[in-house]
Amino acid sequence: MNGMKKTVIHVVGARPNFMKIAPIFVSIKEQNQRNNSLFIDQFIVHTGQHYGKEMSESFFSDLGIPNPHFNLNVGSGSHAYQTANIMLSFERVLEELFPDLVVVGGDVNSTVACAITAKKAGIRVAHVEAGLRSFDRSMPEEINRILTDSISDLLFTTEQSANINLSNDGISPEKIFFVGNTMIDSLVQQLKNAIQLKTMERVNLYGNGPIKYGLLTMHRPANIDNADVLSGFLKTFSLLSDNIPMVFPAHPRTVKQIKENKMEALFSTTHEVLRNKKGMVLIDPLGYRDMLNLMRSAEYVITDSGGIQEETTYLGIPCLTIRENTERPVTIDYGTNILVGQDPELLSEEISKIISGKQKKGVVPALWDGKASERIVDTISSFLKS
Ligand code: UD1
């Protein structure tokens, strides 16, 4: 090829990063094959914030991207430990590759650690899913978002609220690009593969045929770190699962809390759930495609995750978010999402509505069309050429 060559690093670290970054990697690869004026040499750097098959490795094969070119293996630890160690190791990767652009996604510790390291090394940064705000600074993610946005050169947004937030923070408009949602790109690309999977059979919840179920995910410190709050939630869920069984693929930190506080008795076995058609069952975390498959057939989803609020909105599945706020208001204003906070009565009321067919209906937000990565790659290419 005769054109220009540039180097880009994609940073991933925790579970929600993989599906946000994968479609951008794939779009760049496709563009490299078509375009003669610019070749982007791209590398995936995994910080190792999440690790093991279920929390990390399975996502690479599920999303059709290569294994990371670098793994910083930072592992778990306090916020300062994790952030500082990622910065030290990432600096060495930057010295080796000296990229033209570092792409970070979302709001996890890996995002902010790599954005700061790159900027201080004089390297430009693109933030995917910029501008979201919960306006709750007790959430570590809110701090990560504010800091990352404040130093990024390209800010790619998923919804209009983000554009307004960035403008209110004084970010100049020529850095902001409303492109849509790359997490939805991954969903659109993988849904047909996901629906082929026999996920309920695999987790032993099929029996003589399909069963109705609600799906639960919960991992935020505000919901699980305090034993009284956690047990309050689990008791409510257990009561609700008398109507429709509830399936709970649990994050390792949630499982740890359940075990430490001896709350396992609130759960049923898969055998009991199949026999009694009620009860709540704890299962291991699922890979990306299996999770999509369970989500799209659930009667409802209860969650404190950010991404799942968006995925359920796209799929049209009722979502009850056990948080007081959300940084993704489009899922409330246009989608199927409802905030229920830590209020068991509100949760029960909303589930009764769903069971009686009176659930909230939504529409798919603007530009959540599976093409956000293409728009991002067009912008990145012009930026790298200029
Ligand atoms: C992180 C993100 C959060 C995101 C979530 C998605 C930050 C500040 N938080 O939270 O925004 O919603 O990922 O899952 O970046 N652990 C394991 N195996 C793993 C990873 C973690 O056992 O692969 C356990 C460890 O006990 C660890 C704890 O989970 O101490 C917390 O992990 P950490 O990465 O610090 O935060 P998450 O709760 O996963």
Short mmCIF file of C-alpha atoms and ligand atoms in Angstrom, two decimals:
data_model
loop_
_atom_site.label_atom_id
_atom_site.label_comp_id
_atom_site.label_asym_id
_atom_site.label_seq_id
_atom_site.Cartn_x
_atom_site.Cartn_y
_atom_site.Cartn_z
CA MET A 1 0.00 0.00 0.00
CA ASN A 2 1.14 3.53 -0.75
CA GLY A 3 -0.83 5.52 1.81
CA MET A 4 -0.25 6.64 5.33
CA LYS A 5 0.20 4.22 8.24
CA LYS A 6 -0.99 5.00 11.77
CA THR A 7 -1.05 2.99 14.99
CA VAL A 8 -4.08 2.71 17.28
CA ILE A 9 -4.37 0.99 20.67
CA HIS A 10 -7.75 -0.22 21.94
CA VAL A 11 -7.94 -0.56 25.72
CA VAL A 12 -10.17 -3.18 27.33
CA GLY A 13 -10.19 -4.24 30.95
CA ALA A 14 -13.55 -5.10 32.44
CA ARG A 15 -16.48 -7.06 31.05
CA PRO A 16 -18.51 -4.18 29.59
CA ASN A 17 -15.49 -2.89 27.62
CA PHE A 18 -15.27 -5.92 25.37
CA MET A 19 -18.56 -5.43 23.53
CA LYS A 20 -18.04 -1.66 23.23
CA ILE A 21 -14.61 -1.96 21.62
CA ALA A 22 -14.92 -5.18 19.53
CA PRO A 23 -17.05 -3.71 16.70
CA ILE A 24 -14.63 -0.79 16.29
CA PHE A 25 -11.73 -3.24 15.93
CA VAL A 26 -13.70 -5.17 13.30
CA SER A 27 -14.68 -1.98 11.40
CA ILE A 28 -11.05 -0.83 11.26
CA LYS A 29 -10.00 -4.24 9.96
CA GLU A 30 -12.62 -3.99 7.21
CA GLN A 31 -11.57 -0.47 6.34
CA ASN A 32 -7.92 -1.53 6.08
CA GLN A 33 -8.96 -4.06 3.45
CA ARG A 34 -10.84 -1.48 1.34
CA ASN A 35 -8.87 1.69 1.76
CA ASN A 36 -5.51 2.47 0.21
CA SER A 37 -4.93 5.93 1.61
CA LEU A 38 -4.70 4.95 5.28
CA PHE A 39 -3.64 1.73 7.02
CA ILE A 40 -4.40 1.52 10.73
CA ASP A 41 -2.14 -0.89 12.59
CA GLN A 42 -4.24 -1.82 15.61
CA PHE A 43 -3.49 -3.48 18.95
CA ILE A 44 -5.74 -4.63 21.78
CA VAL A 45 -4.36 -4.01 25.27
CA HIS A 46 -6.18 -5.87 28.07
CA THR A 47 -5.46 -4.44 31.50
CA GLY A 48 -6.53 -7.67 33.24
CA GLN A 49 -9.03 -5.86 35.52
CA HIS A 50 -11.38 -8.79 34.81
CA TYR A 51 -9.84 -12.21 34.27
CA GLY A 52 -10.63 -15.90 33.81
CA LYS A 53 -12.82 -17.63 31.23
CA GLU A 54 -16.25 -16.36 32.27
CA MET A 55 -15.34 -12.75 33.11
CA SER A 56 -12.94 -12.20 30.22
CA GLU A 57 -11.63 -14.89 27.85
CA SER A 58 -15.00 -16.13 26.50
CA PHE A 59 -15.83 -12.62 25.27
CA PHE A 60 -13.02 -12.58 22.70
CA SER A 61 -14.27 -15.67 20.88
CA ASP A 62 -17.93 -14.64 21.32
CA LEU A 63 -17.25 -11.24 19.74
CA GLY A 64 -14.99 -12.46 16.95
CA ILE A 65 -11.91 -10.48 17.93
CA PRO A 66 -8.35 -11.79 18.43
CA ASN A 67 -6.92 -12.39 21.88
CA PRO A 68 -5.26 -9.27 23.30
CA HIS A 69 -1.84 -8.37 21.91
CA PHE A 70 -0.80 -7.26 25.43
CA ASN A 71 -2.18 -8.30 28.82
CA LEU A 72 -1.17 -6.14 31.77
CA ASN A 73 -2.54 -8.73 34.25
CA VAL A 74 -3.37 -6.15 36.90
CA GLY A 75 -6.05 -8.29 38.59
CA SER A 76 -8.21 -7.17 41.51
CA GLY A 77 -7.41 -4.69 44.27
CA SER A 78 -8.39 -1.33 45.70
CA HIS A 79 -9.15 1.52 43.30
CA ALA A 80 -5.75 3.13 43.84
CA TYR A 81 -3.90 -0.18 43.51
CA GLN A 82 -5.72 -1.09 40.30
CA THR A 83 -5.49 2.35 38.68
CA ALA A 84 -1.84 2.92 39.60
CA ASN A 85 -0.69 -0.51 38.43
CA ILE A 86 -2.52 -0.18 35.12
CA MET A 87 -0.84 3.20 34.59
CA LEU A 88 2.66 1.83 35.28
CA SER A 89 2.26 -1.11 32.91
CA PHE A 90 0.41 0.81 30.20
CA GLU A 91 3.18 3.40 30.08
CA ARG A 92 5.61 0.65 29.06
CA VAL A 93 3.28 -0.46 26.22
CA LEU A 94 3.06 3.15 25.01
CA GLU A 95 6.85 3.41 25.01
CA GLU A 96 7.02 0.26 22.87
CA LEU A 97 4.29 1.13 20.33
CA PHE A 98 4.13 4.92 20.49
CA PRO A 99 0.61 4.94 19.00
CA ASP A 100 -1.11 7.84 17.25
CA LEU A 101 -4.35 7.29 19.15
CA VAL A 102 -5.56 5.39 22.23
CA VAL A 103 -9.24 4.35 22.23
CA VAL A 104 -10.85 3.82 25.64
CA GLY A 105 -14.47 2.87 26.35
CA GLY A 106 -17.02 3.27 29.12
CA ASP A 107 -16.27 4.22 32.69
CA VAL A 108 -14.25 1.54 34.45
CA ASN A 109 -10.93 2.01 36.25
CA SER A 110 -9.03 0.78 33.17
CA THR A 111 -10.64 3.58 31.12
CA VAL A 112 -9.43 6.46 33.24
CA ALA A 113 -6.03 4.90 34.03
CA CYS A 114 -5.12 4.48 30.34
CA ALA A 115 -6.58 7.84 29.25
CA ILE A 116 -4.44 9.73 31.78
CA THR A 117 -1.30 7.72 30.96
CA ALA A 118 -1.70 8.31 27.22
CA LYS A 119 -2.37 12.05 27.50
CA LYS A 120 0.66 12.54 29.72
CA ALA A 121 2.77 10.71 27.14
CA GLY A 122 1.53 13.19 24.51
CA ILE A 123 -0.78 10.70 22.80
CA ARG A 124 -4.30 11.57 21.74
CA VAL A 125 -7.29 9.82 23.29
CA ALA A 126 -10.71 8.86 21.94
CA HIS A 127 -13.47 8.11 24.47
CA VAL A 128 -16.26 5.81 23.34
CA GLU A 129 -19.50 6.33 25.33
CA ALA A 130 -18.50 9.80 26.46
CA GLY A 131 -20.65 12.31 28.32
CA LEU A 132 -22.91 10.04 30.36
CA ARG A 133 -23.58 11.38 33.87
CA SER A 134 -25.46 9.96 36.84
CA PHE A 135 -24.67 13.16 38.81
CA ASP A 136 -23.83 10.85 41.69
CA ARG A 137 -20.19 11.33 42.63
CA SER A 138 -20.29 8.52 45.18
CA MET A 139 -20.12 6.13 42.19
CA PRO A 140 -16.52 5.38 41.15
CA GLU A 141 -17.70 5.26 37.54
CA GLU A 142 -18.90 8.89 37.67
CA ILE A 143 -15.41 10.03 38.67
CA ASN A 144 -13.93 7.92 35.87
CA ARG A 145 -16.34 9.47 33.33
CA ILE A 146 -15.70 13.09 34.34
CA LEU A 147 -11.91 12.68 34.32
CA THR A 148 -11.77 10.75 31.04
CA ASP A 149 -14.06 13.18 29.22
CA SER A 150 -12.13 16.20 30.46
CA ILE A 151 -8.89 15.09 28.74
CA SER A 152 -10.16 13.25 25.63
CA ASP A 153 -9.60 14.58 22.10
CA LEU A 154 -12.48 12.73 20.44
CA LEU A 155 -15.68 12.14 22.42
CA PHE A 156 -18.14 9.67 20.90
CA THR A 157 -21.63 9.83 22.39
CA THR A 158 -24.50 7.35 22.49
CA GLU A 159 -27.41 9.66 23.34
CA GLN A 160 -28.36 13.36 23.29
CA SER A 161 -28.13 13.77 27.08
CA ALA A 162 -24.39 13.12 26.78
CA ASN A 163 -23.96 15.95 24.26
CA ILE A 164 -25.69 18.33 26.65
CA ASN A 165 -23.59 17.17 29.61
CA LEU A 166 -20.34 17.65 27.69
CA SER A 167 -21.40 21.06 26.51
CA ASN A 168 -22.29 22.02 30.10
CA ASP A 169 -18.80 20.87 31.15
CA GLY A 170 -17.26 23.25 28.60
CA ILE A 171 -16.03 20.62 26.12
CA SER A 172 -15.73 22.24 22.72
CA PRO A 173 -18.35 21.02 20.22
CA GLU A 174 -15.85 20.08 17.49
CA LYS A 175 -14.55 17.25 19.72
CA ILE A 176 -18.02 15.74 20.24
CA PHE A 177 -19.51 13.20 17.80
CA PHE A 178 -22.98 11.75 18.34
CA VAL A 179 -22.50 8.36 16.69
CA GLY A 180 -24.84 5.95 18.47
CA ASN A 181 -24.05 2.92 20.56
CA THR A 182 -21.30 0.40 19.80
CA MET A 183 -22.68 -1.95 22.46
CA ILE A 184 -25.78 -2.19 20.27
CA ASP A 185 -23.53 -2.87 17.24
CA SER A 186 -22.26 -5.96 19.07
CA LEU A 187 -25.80 -6.97 19.96
CA VAL A 188 -27.00 -6.62 16.36
CA GLN A 189 -24.00 -8.61 15.10
CA GLN A 190 -24.31 -11.43 17.64
CA LEU A 191 -28.04 -11.86 18.17
CA LYS A 192 -28.50 -14.45 15.43
CA ASN A 193 -25.67 -16.54 16.91
CA ALA A 194 -27.03 -16.08 20.42
CA ILE A 195 -30.52 -17.36 19.64
CA GLN A 196 -29.09 -20.65 18.36
CA LEU A 197 -27.67 -21.45 21.80
CA LYS A 198 -29.42 -23.78 24.19
CA THR A 199 -28.61 -21.65 27.21
CA MET A 200 -31.48 -22.77 29.45
CA GLU A 201 -30.59 -26.42 28.78
CA ARG A 202 -26.95 -25.71 29.53
CA VAL A 203 -27.75 -24.19 32.93
CA ASN A 204 -30.16 -27.08 33.65
CA LEU A 205 -33.32 -24.97 33.57
CA TYR A 206 -35.20 -26.49 30.65
CA GLY A 207 -36.84 -29.65 32.02
CA ASN A 208 -39.65 -30.89 29.77
CA GLY A 209 -39.83 -27.61 27.88
CA PRO A 210 -39.14 -23.89 28.19
CA ILE A 211 -40.02 -22.17 31.46
CA LYS A 212 -40.91 -18.53 32.02
CA TYR A 213 -38.30 -16.67 34.03
CA GLY A 214 -37.11 -13.29 35.20
CA LEU A 215 -33.42 -12.47 34.88
CA LEU A 216 -31.44 -10.74 37.62
CA THR A 217 -27.97 -9.15 37.69
CA MET A 218 -26.57 -7.19 40.64
CA HIS A 219 -22.98 -6.20 41.39
CA ARG A 220 -22.80 -2.48 42.34
CA PRO A 221 -21.13 -1.68 45.68
CA ALA A 222 -24.21 0.37 46.76
CA ASN A 223 -26.40 -2.74 46.45
CA ILE A 224 -24.18 -5.51 47.69
CA ASP A 225 -21.47 -4.20 50.04
CA ASN A 226 -23.86 -3.63 52.96
CA ALA A 227 -25.20 -6.98 54.27
CA ASP A 228 -28.57 -5.50 55.34
CA VAL A 229 -29.17 -3.94 51.92
CA LEU A 230 -28.15 -7.14 50.15
CA SER A 231 -30.33 -9.36 52.32
CA GLY A 232 -33.28 -6.93 51.91
CA PHE A 233 -32.95 -7.25 48.13
CA LEU A 234 -32.56 -11.02 48.16
CA LYS A 235 -35.61 -11.49 50.40
CA THR A 236 -37.70 -9.35 48.04
CA PHE A 237 -36.45 -11.26 45.00
CA SER A 238 -37.14 -14.54 46.73
CA LEU A 239 -40.77 -13.51 47.38
CA LEU A 240 -41.17 -12.33 43.78
CA SER A 241 -39.79 -15.61 42.49
CA ASP A 242 -42.90 -17.34 43.90
CA ASN A 243 -44.69 -16.07 40.77
CA ILE A 244 -42.05 -16.61 38.10
CA PRO A 245 -38.66 -18.24 38.75
CA MET A 246 -35.71 -15.88 38.76
CA VAL A 247 -32.31 -16.70 37.23
CA PHE A 248 -29.32 -14.90 38.70
CA PRO A 249 -25.95 -15.17 36.87
CA ALA A 250 -23.87 -13.60 39.61
CA HIS A 251 -20.69 -11.52 39.44
CA PRO A 252 -17.89 -13.01 41.61
CA ARG A 253 -17.96 -10.09 44.05
CA THR A 254 -21.70 -10.65 44.63
CA VAL A 255 -21.19 -14.38 45.18
CA LYS A 256 -18.45 -13.58 47.70
CA GLN A 257 -20.84 -11.33 49.68
CA ILE A 258 -23.63 -13.92 49.58
CA LYS A 259 -21.28 -16.60 50.91
CA GLU A 260 -19.62 -14.41 53.55
CA ASN A 261 -23.02 -13.40 54.89
CA LYS A 262 -24.40 -16.95 54.68
CA MET A 263 -27.36 -16.05 52.46
CA GLU A 264 -27.28 -19.16 50.26
CA ALA A 265 -30.43 -20.53 51.91
CA LEU A 266 -32.53 -17.96 50.04
CA PHE A 267 -31.75 -19.72 46.76
CA SER A 268 -33.26 -22.85 45.23
CA THR A 269 -31.48 -25.53 43.21
CA THR A 270 -32.21 -25.80 39.48
CA HIS A 271 -33.96 -29.09 40.24
CA GLU A 272 -36.31 -27.40 42.75
CA VAL A 273 -37.04 -24.55 40.32
CA LEU A 274 -37.97 -27.00 37.56
CA ARG A 275 -40.13 -29.09 39.89
CA ASN A 276 -41.97 -26.24 41.67
CA LYS A 277 -41.93 -23.64 38.82
CA LYS A 278 -40.81 -21.08 41.36
CA GLY A 279 -37.69 -19.96 43.27
CA MET A 280 -34.51 -18.07 42.64
CA VAL A 281 -31.40 -19.80 41.33
CA LEU A 282 -27.80 -18.61 41.44
CA ILE A 283 -25.69 -19.55 38.41
CA ASP A 284 -22.12 -18.75 37.25
CA PRO A 285 -21.54 -15.60 35.17
CA LEU A 286 -22.45 -16.18 31.51
CA GLY A 287 -20.58 -15.42 28.32
CA TYR A 288 -21.82 -12.62 26.08
CA ARG A 289 -23.97 -14.67 23.69
CA ASP A 290 -25.57 -16.78 26.42
CA MET A 291 -26.45 -13.65 28.37
CA LEU A 292 -28.05 -12.08 25.28
CA ASN A 293 -30.01 -15.26 24.71
CA LEU A 294 -31.35 -15.30 28.28
CA MET A 295 -32.15 -11.60 28.12
CA ARG A 296 -34.16 -11.72 24.91
CA SER A 297 -36.48 -14.47 26.22
CA ALA A 298 -36.90 -13.20 29.79
CA GLU A 299 -40.28 -11.95 31.06
CA TYR A 300 -38.40 -9.10 32.71
CA VAL A 301 -34.88 -8.14 33.78
CA ILE A 302 -33.88 -6.68 37.14
CA THR A 303 -30.41 -5.10 37.08
CA ASP A 304 -27.98 -2.50 38.36
CA SER A 305 -25.76 -2.78 35.26
CA GLY A 306 -25.39 0.11 32.82
CA GLY A 307 -25.14 -1.93 29.64
CA ILE A 308 -28.12 -4.16 30.41
CA GLN A 309 -30.39 -1.10 30.69
CA GLU A 310 -29.43 -0.35 27.07
CA GLU A 311 -29.60 -3.92 25.76
CA THR A 312 -33.12 -4.47 27.20
CA THR A 313 -34.25 -1.19 25.66
CA TYR A 314 -33.03 -2.38 22.26
CA LEU A 315 -34.65 -5.82 22.72
CA GLY A 316 -37.92 -4.36 24.06
CA ILE A 317 -37.70 -6.40 27.28
CA PRO A 318 -39.00 -4.71 30.48
CA CYS A 319 -36.09 -3.60 32.67
CA LEU A 320 -36.33 -2.64 36.34
CA THR A 321 -33.17 -0.87 37.45
CA ILE A 322 -32.34 -1.17 41.13
CA ARG A 323 -30.63 2.22 41.34
CA GLU A 324 -31.76 5.71 42.33
CA ASN A 325 -30.36 7.24 39.14
CA THR A 326 -29.09 6.34 35.71
CA GLU A 327 -26.45 7.91 33.49
CA ARG A 328 -28.46 6.55 30.50
CA PRO A 329 -31.72 8.56 30.64
CA VAL A 330 -32.64 7.67 27.04
CA THR A 331 -33.52 4.17 28.31
CA ILE A 332 -36.13 5.76 30.61
CA ASP A 333 -37.41 8.46 28.24
CA TYR A 334 -37.61 6.22 25.15
CA GLY A 335 -36.86 2.67 26.25
CA THR A 336 -38.33 0.01 28.53
CA ASN A 337 -36.34 0.96 31.61
CA ILE A 338 -37.87 2.01 34.97
CA LEU A 339 -35.86 3.09 38.03
CA VAL A 340 -37.06 1.32 41.17
CA GLY A 341 -34.17 2.19 43.50
CA GLN A 342 -34.11 0.12 46.68
CA ASP A 343 -37.91 0.17 47.06
CA PRO A 344 -39.34 -3.39 47.29
CA GLU A 345 -42.95 -2.20 46.94
CA LEU A 346 -42.26 -0.34 43.73
CA LEU A 347 -40.42 -3.37 42.40
CA SER A 348 -43.33 -5.71 43.24
CA GLU A 349 -45.85 -3.30 41.72
CA GLU A 350 -43.91 -3.08 38.45
CA ILE A 351 -43.49 -6.84 38.27
CA SER A 352 -47.26 -7.33 38.78
CA LYS A 353 -47.87 -4.95 35.86
CA ILE A 354 -45.50 -6.95 33.67
CA ILE A 355 -47.08 -10.27 34.62
CA SER A 356 -50.54 -8.91 33.76
CA GLY A 357 -49.30 -7.70 30.35
CA LYS A 358 -49.26 -4.00 31.24
CA GLN A 359 -45.54 -3.43 30.92
CA LYS A 360 -43.94 -0.22 29.71
CA LYS A 361 -43.40 -0.20 25.95
CA GLY A 362 -40.46 1.60 24.38
CA VAL A 363 -38.78 2.52 21.11
CA VAL A 364 -35.17 2.09 19.98
CA PRO A 365 -33.21 5.34 20.55
CA ALA A 366 -31.76 7.38 17.67
CA LEU A 367 -28.69 5.91 15.94
CA TRP A 368 -28.84 2.61 17.86
CA ASP A 369 -28.78 0.94 14.46
CA GLY A 370 -25.72 -1.31 14.53
CA LYS A 371 -23.59 1.19 12.59
CA ALA A 372 -22.05 3.31 15.33
CA SER A 373 -18.60 1.75 14.84
CA GLU A 374 -18.59 2.62 11.15
CA ARG A 375 -19.29 6.25 12.04
CA ILE A 376 -16.54 6.16 14.68
CA VAL A 377 -14.01 4.70 12.25
CA ASP A 378 -14.82 7.37 9.64
CA THR A 379 -14.18 10.08 12.24
CA ILE A 380 -11.01 8.43 13.55
CA SER A 381 -9.66 8.06 10.01
CA SER A 382 -10.19 11.74 9.15
CA PHE A 383 -8.66 12.69 12.50
CA LEU A 384 -5.57 10.55 11.91
CA LYS A 385 -5.11 11.90 8.39
CA SER A 386 -5.35 15.55 9.46
C1 UD1 B 1 -16.18 -3.15 37.40
C2 UD1 B 1 -16.45 -1.68 37.12
C3 UD1 B 1 -17.95 -1.45 37.02
C4 UD1 B 1 -18.59 -2.38 36.01
C5 UD1 B 1 -18.22 -3.82 36.35
C6 UD1 B 1 -18.78 -4.76 35.32
C7 UD1 B 1 -14.86 -0.07 38.07
C8 UD1 B 1 -14.69 0.98 39.10
N1 UD1 B 1 -15.96 -0.83 38.19
O1 UD1 B 1 -16.75 -3.45 38.67
O2 UD1 B 1 -18.17 -0.12 36.59
O3 UD1 B 1 -19.99 -2.21 36.03
O4 UD1 B 1 -16.79 -3.94 36.40
O5 UD1 B 1 -18.64 -6.10 35.70
O6 UD1 B 1 -14.03 -0.19 37.19
N2 UD1 B 1 -13.48 -10.26 40.63
C9 UD1 B 1 -13.29 -11.57 40.31
N3 UD1 B 1 -12.98 -11.90 39.01
C10 UD1 B 1 -12.85 -10.94 38.06
C11 UD1 B 1 -13.02 -9.59 38.41
C12 UD1 B 1 -13.34 -9.27 39.68
O7 UD1 B 1 -13.41 -12.47 41.14
O8 UD1 B 1 -12.57 -11.29 36.90
C13 UD1 B 1 -13.88 -9.91 42.01
C14 UD1 B 1 -12.72 -9.61 42.91
O9 UD1 B 1 -13.05 -10.02 44.21
C15 UD1 B 1 -12.65 -8.08 42.86
C16 UD1 B 1 -14.11 -7.71 42.73
O10 UD1 B 1 -14.68 -8.75 41.95
O11 UD1 B 1 -12.04 -7.53 43.97
C17 UD1 B 1 -14.37 -6.36 42.09
O12 UD1 B 1 -13.78 -6.29 40.79
P1 UD1 B 1 -13.43 -4.87 40.12
O13 UD1 B 1 -12.88 -5.07 38.77
O14 UD1 B 1 -12.64 -4.09 41.08
O15 UD1 B 1 -14.84 -4.16 40.03
P2 UD1 B 1 -16.26 -4.70 39.50
O16 UD1 B 1 -17.19 -4.84 40.64
O17 UD1 B 1 -16.09 -5.90 38.62
#
